């Protein structure tokens, strides 16, 4: 697992006991106000606890979206395709900082541009795992250089796709349960970023 200041401190604290500190998520109300914290897995167990999340959509200079296929070893939605990066801020961490951090940890790249694109609230059960995504999701769009260095524990594959190629791929391959919800919510900002000619 890539080391960040938060995970590094956690690893050091737990080194003597052999136990790994739980990953905590920020619980929110329907307006996105913080109301507490919960352990990551428990927040995703049915019926799910509403928590803060983020989704990133990065594009190249041709207006193609960077997709990632989630690694097969992930406990939630393994092997499916999804947006560039998604995840959860640490309690007290800003969604913007978390989005930039995880994009670098998962894909080995720092966006050359990253902008807020609104929020979306959803409730998506995952039929395969039985886990539930009850999320208040902060959306971000930006630009990425095509040179990637994915972490194989997080990412199985990557692809830059046009809007037309995405529609074909989405019809033929499994995608995350939340993908279309976050994509549709981000479309106004995506169109502003990529222009009408890109077809988003």
mmCIF file of C-alpha atoms in Angstrom:
data_model
loop_
_atom_site.group_PDB
_atom_site.id
_atom_site.type_symbol
_atom_site.label_atom_id
_atom_site.label_comp_id
_atom_site.label_asym_id
_atom_site.label_seq_id
_atom_site.Cartn_x
_atom_site.Cartn_y
_atom_site.Cartn_z
ATOM 1 C CA UNK A 1 0.000 0.000 0.000
ATOM 2 C CA UNK A 2 1.429 3.439 -0.839
ATOM 3 C CA UNK A 3 2.482 5.418 2.200
ATOM 4 C CA UNK A 4 0.906 8.779 2.971
ATOM 5 C CA UNK A 5 1.431 10.833 6.137
ATOM 6 C CA UNK A 6 -1.815 9.414 7.525
ATOM 7 C CA UNK A 7 -1.109 5.783 6.685
ATOM 8 C CA UNK A 8 2.519 6.091 7.726
ATOM 9 C CA UNK A 9 1.536 7.304 11.193
ATOM 10 C CA UNK A 10 -0.996 4.508 11.433
ATOM 11 C CA UNK A 11 1.577 1.892 10.443
ATOM 12 C CA UNK A 12 4.067 3.143 13.030
ATOM 13 C CA UNK A 13 1.473 3.161 15.795
ATOM 14 C CA UNK A 14 0.400 -0.385 15.071
ATOM 15 C CA UNK A 15 3.830 -1.871 14.366
ATOM 16 C CA UNK A 16 4.339 -3.016 17.951
ATOM 17 C CA UNK A 17 0.989 -4.773 18.203
ATOM 18 C CA UNK A 18 0.820 -6.325 14.746
ATOM 19 C CA UNK A 19 -2.676 -4.856 14.378
ATOM 20 C CA UNK A 20 -3.671 -2.492 11.626
ATOM 21 C CA UNK A 21 -5.539 0.616 12.695
ATOM 22 C CA UNK A 22 -9.044 0.794 11.212
ATOM 23 C CA UNK A 23 -9.681 3.230 8.375
ATOM 24 C CA UNK A 24 -12.220 5.787 9.537
ATOM 25 C CA UNK A 25 -14.707 7.632 7.343
ATOM 26 C CA UNK A 26 -16.514 10.900 7.962
ATOM 27 C CA UNK A 27 -20.270 10.491 8.488
ATOM 28 C CA UNK A 28 -22.485 13.329 7.235
ATOM 29 C CA UNK A 29 -26.121 14.389 7.262
ATOM 30 C CA UNK A 30 -28.208 14.926 4.115
ATOM 31 C CA UNK A 31 -26.742 18.427 3.731
ATOM 32 C CA UNK A 32 -23.154 17.186 3.895
ATOM 33 C CA UNK A 33 -22.474 18.390 7.441
ATOM 34 C CA UNK A 34 -20.107 16.205 9.458
ATOM 35 C CA UNK A 35 -21.878 14.330 12.255
ATOM 36 C CA UNK A 36 -19.315 11.704 13.302
ATOM 37 C CA UNK A 37 -17.072 8.904 12.089
ATOM 38 C CA UNK A 38 -17.346 5.179 11.398
ATOM 39 C CA UNK A 39 -15.000 2.372 10.416
ATOM 40 C CA UNK A 40 -14.855 1.948 6.641
ATOM 41 C CA UNK A 41 -16.288 -1.566 6.320
ATOM 42 C CA UNK A 42 -19.069 -0.999 8.854
ATOM 43 C CA UNK A 43 -20.130 2.171 7.006
ATOM 44 C CA UNK A 44 -20.616 0.072 3.847
ATOM 45 C CA UNK A 45 -22.527 -2.817 5.430
ATOM 46 C CA UNK A 46 -26.270 -2.803 4.744
ATOM 47 C CA UNK A 47 -28.172 -0.560 5.044
ATOM 48 C CA UNK A 48 -25.074 1.668 4.942
ATOM 49 C CA UNK A 49 -24.159 4.866 6.769
ATOM 50 C CA UNK A 50 -24.140 8.142 4.831
ATOM 51 C CA UNK A 51 -20.512 9.219 4.527
ATOM 52 C CA UNK A 52 -18.332 11.669 2.634
ATOM 53 C CA UNK A 53 -16.686 10.483 -0.582
ATOM 54 C CA UNK A 54 -15.147 11.904 -3.744
ATOM 55 C CA UNK A 55 -15.005 11.004 -7.435
ATOM 56 C CA UNK A 56 -12.419 12.248 -9.929
ATOM 57 C CA UNK A 57 -12.755 12.471 -13.723
ATOM 58 C CA UNK A 58 -9.503 13.260 -15.536
ATOM 59 C CA UNK A 59 -9.192 13.862 -19.272
ATOM 60 C CA UNK A 60 -6.311 14.091 -21.716
ATOM 61 C CA UNK A 61 -5.814 16.925 -24.187
ATOM 62 C CA UNK A 62 -8.019 15.100 -26.732
ATOM 63 C CA UNK A 63 -10.957 15.075 -24.315
ATOM 64 C CA UNK A 64 -10.714 11.347 -23.553
ATOM 65 C CA UNK A 65 -11.698 10.166 -20.068
ATOM 66 C CA UNK A 66 -9.221 8.147 -18.024
ATOM 67 C CA UNK A 67 -10.934 5.024 -16.694
ATOM 68 C CA UNK A 68 -9.514 2.551 -14.210
ATOM 69 C CA UNK A 69 -10.338 -1.091 -13.691
ATOM 70 C CA UNK A 70 -10.391 -1.816 -9.980
ATOM 71 C CA UNK A 71 -7.848 -4.423 -8.879
ATOM 72 C CA UNK A 72 -9.128 -7.955 -8.337
ATOM 73 C CA UNK A 73 -7.881 -7.927 -4.742
ATOM 74 C CA UNK A 74 -10.145 -5.064 -3.626
ATOM 75 C CA UNK A 75 -12.878 -6.088 -1.182
ATOM 76 C CA UNK A 76 -15.467 -3.817 -2.804
ATOM 77 C CA UNK A 77 -16.346 -4.035 -6.532
ATOM 78 C CA UNK A 78 -13.176 -5.852 -7.633
ATOM 79 C CA UNK A 79 -12.423 -6.123 -11.337
ATOM 80 C CA UNK A 80 -15.028 -3.614 -12.512
ATOM 81 C CA UNK A 81 -14.354 -0.439 -14.477
ATOM 82 C CA UNK A 82 -14.967 2.957 -12.939
ATOM 83 C CA UNK A 83 -14.030 6.619 -13.142
ATOM 84 C CA UNK A 84 -10.443 7.838 -12.848
ATOM 85 C CA UNK A 85 -10.341 7.674 -9.068
ATOM 86 C CA UNK A 86 -12.778 7.540 -6.171
ATOM 87 C CA UNK A 87 -12.475 7.183 -2.451
ATOM 88 C CA UNK A 88 -13.040 8.748 0.952
ATOM 89 C CA UNK A 89 -11.369 11.654 2.730
ATOM 90 C CA UNK A 90 -9.888 10.948 6.124
ATOM 91 C CA UNK A 91 -11.902 12.617 8.901
ATOM 92 C CA UNK A 92 -10.984 16.299 8.793
ATOM 93 C CA UNK A 93 -9.299 16.058 5.372
ATOM 94 C CA UNK A 94 -10.745 18.241 2.630
ATOM 95 C CA UNK A 95 -12.304 16.374 -0.315
ATOM 96 C CA UNK A 96 -10.002 18.264 -2.715
ATOM 97 C CA UNK A 97 -6.870 17.193 -0.829
ATOM 98 C CA UNK A 98 -8.142 13.605 -0.631
ATOM 99 C CA UNK A 99 -8.891 13.523 -4.367
ATOM 100 C CA UNK A 100 -5.407 14.742 -5.249
ATOM 101 C CA UNK A 101 -3.780 12.379 -2.746
ATOM 102 C CA UNK A 102 -5.595 9.240 -3.889
ATOM 103 C CA UNK A 103 -5.144 10.023 -7.580
ATOM 104 C CA UNK A 104 -1.411 10.073 -6.979
ATOM 105 C CA UNK A 105 -1.435 6.978 -4.750
ATOM 106 C CA UNK A 106 -3.531 4.870 -7.125
ATOM 107 C CA UNK A 107 -2.347 6.062 -10.529
ATOM 108 C CA UNK A 108 1.030 7.687 -9.899
ATOM 109 C CA UNK A 109 -0.007 10.997 -11.424
ATOM 110 C CA UNK A 110 -0.764 14.493 -10.233
ATOM 111 C CA UNK A 111 -3.508 16.254 -12.211
ATOM 112 C CA UNK A 112 -2.336 19.293 -14.150
ATOM 113 C CA UNK A 113 -5.739 20.796 -13.376
ATOM 114 C CA UNK A 114 -8.327 19.753 -10.796
ATOM 115 C CA UNK A 115 -11.562 21.656 -10.221
ATOM 116 C CA UNK A 116 -14.660 21.129 -8.092
ATOM 117 C CA UNK A 117 -17.701 19.903 -10.053
ATOM 118 C CA UNK A 118 -20.477 19.823 -7.438
ATOM 119 C CA UNK A 119 -21.816 17.064 -5.217
ATOM 120 C CA UNK A 120 -24.220 14.149 -5.577
ATOM 121 C CA UNK A 121 -25.923 12.005 -2.963
ATOM 122 C CA UNK A 122 -26.774 8.378 -3.755
ATOM 123 C CA UNK A 123 -27.616 4.976 -2.319
ATOM 124 C CA UNK A 124 -26.214 2.119 -4.440
ATOM 125 C CA UNK A 125 -26.205 -1.486 -3.169
ATOM 126 C CA UNK A 126 -23.582 -3.758 -4.726
ATOM 127 C CA UNK A 127 -25.375 -7.041 -5.497
ATOM 128 C CA UNK A 128 -22.154 -9.062 -5.671
ATOM 129 C CA UNK A 129 -20.694 -8.112 -2.293
ATOM 130 C CA UNK A 130 -23.851 -7.070 -0.433
ATOM 131 C CA UNK A 131 -22.157 -3.798 0.506
ATOM 132 C CA UNK A 132 -23.976 -0.480 0.171
ATOM 133 C CA UNK A 133 -22.693 2.870 -1.061
ATOM 134 C CA UNK A 134 -24.531 5.533 0.951
ATOM 135 C CA UNK A 135 -22.456 8.499 -0.115
ATOM 136 C CA UNK A 136 -22.384 12.258 -0.198
ATOM 137 C CA UNK A 137 -19.940 12.508 -3.079
ATOM 138 C CA UNK A 138 -17.784 15.508 -3.984
ATOM 139 C CA UNK A 139 -17.041 15.586 -7.721
ATOM 140 C CA UNK A 140 -13.845 16.805 -9.382
ATOM 141 C CA UNK A 141 -12.828 17.169 -13.027
ATOM 142 C CA UNK A 142 -9.401 17.873 -14.416
ATOM 143 C CA UNK A 143 -6.644 17.209 -16.897
ATOM 144 C CA UNK A 144 -4.079 14.418 -16.795
ATOM 145 C CA UNK A 145 -0.904 13.714 -18.659
ATOM 146 C CA UNK A 146 -0.961 10.283 -20.328
ATOM 147 C CA UNK A 147 2.033 8.925 -18.365
ATOM 148 C CA UNK A 148 0.738 6.712 -15.546
ATOM 149 C CA UNK A 149 2.327 4.529 -12.883
ATOM 150 C CA UNK A 150 -0.627 2.592 -11.374
ATOM 151 C CA UNK A 151 -0.370 0.743 -8.075
ATOM 152 C CA UNK A 152 -1.242 -2.892 -8.974
ATOM 153 C CA UNK A 153 -2.862 -3.415 -5.562
ATOM 154 C CA UNK A 154 -5.377 -0.704 -6.437
ATOM 155 C CA UNK A 155 -5.648 -0.694 -10.232
ATOM 156 C CA UNK A 156 -5.933 -3.650 -12.601
ATOM 157 C CA UNK A 157 -5.910 -1.690 -15.862
ATOM 158 C CA UNK A 158 -6.444 1.794 -17.296
ATOM 159 C CA UNK A 159 -7.835 3.219 -20.516
ATOM 160 C CA UNK A 160 -8.401 6.640 -22.081
ATOM 161 C CA UNK A 161 -11.757 6.579 -23.879
ATOM 162 C CA UNK A 162 -13.919 8.899 -25.943
ATOM 163 C CA UNK A 163 -17.586 9.356 -25.071
ATOM 164 C CA UNK A 164 -18.493 6.974 -27.892
ATOM 165 C CA UNK A 165 -15.979 4.356 -26.765
ATOM 166 C CA UNK A 166 -17.249 4.606 -23.200
ATOM 167 C CA UNK A 167 -20.834 3.936 -24.278
ATOM 168 C CA UNK A 168 -19.714 0.787 -26.125
ATOM 169 C CA UNK A 169 -17.502 -0.383 -23.242
ATOM 170 C CA UNK A 170 -20.251 0.282 -20.682
ATOM 171 C CA UNK A 171 -22.665 -1.907 -22.656
ATOM 172 C CA UNK A 172 -20.190 -4.796 -22.832
ATOM 173 C CA UNK A 173 -18.213 -4.765 -19.561
ATOM 174 C CA UNK A 174 -19.058 -4.493 -15.846
ATOM 175 C CA UNK A 175 -18.797 -1.026 -14.292
ATOM 176 C CA UNK A 176 -19.106 0.107 -10.691
ATOM 177 C CA UNK A 177 -22.645 0.566 -9.382
ATOM 178 C CA UNK A 178 -22.052 4.273 -8.814
ATOM 179 C CA UNK A 179 -20.319 5.082 -12.112
ATOM 180 C CA UNK A 180 -23.232 6.422 -14.170
ATOM 181 C CA UNK A 181 -24.607 8.409 -11.224
ATOM 182 C CA UNK A 182 -21.365 10.305 -10.651
ATOM 183 C CA UNK A 183 -20.679 10.694 -14.384
ATOM 184 C CA UNK A 184 -24.112 12.179 -15.054
ATOM 185 C CA UNK A 185 -23.778 14.543 -12.093
ATOM 186 C CA UNK A 186 -20.366 15.722 -13.315
ATOM 187 C CA UNK A 187 -21.364 16.163 -16.987
ATOM 188 C CA UNK A 188 -21.952 19.953 -16.877
ATOM 189 C CA UNK A 189 -18.427 20.525 -15.525
ATOM 190 C CA UNK A 190 -17.009 17.915 -17.926
ATOM 191 C CA UNK A 191 -18.566 19.684 -20.920
ATOM 192 C CA UNK A 192 -17.180 22.992 -19.726
ATOM 193 C CA UNK A 193 -13.721 21.446 -19.436
ATOM 194 C CA UNK A 194 -13.639 19.409 -22.665
ATOM 195 C CA UNK A 195 -15.876 21.467 -24.970
ATOM 196 C CA UNK A 196 -18.923 20.388 -26.957
ATOM 197 C CA UNK A 197 -16.884 18.626 -29.639
ATOM 198 C CA UNK A 198 -15.774 15.915 -27.189
ATOM 199 C CA UNK A 199 -19.347 14.678 -26.942
ATOM 200 C CA UNK A 200 -19.701 14.424 -23.160
#
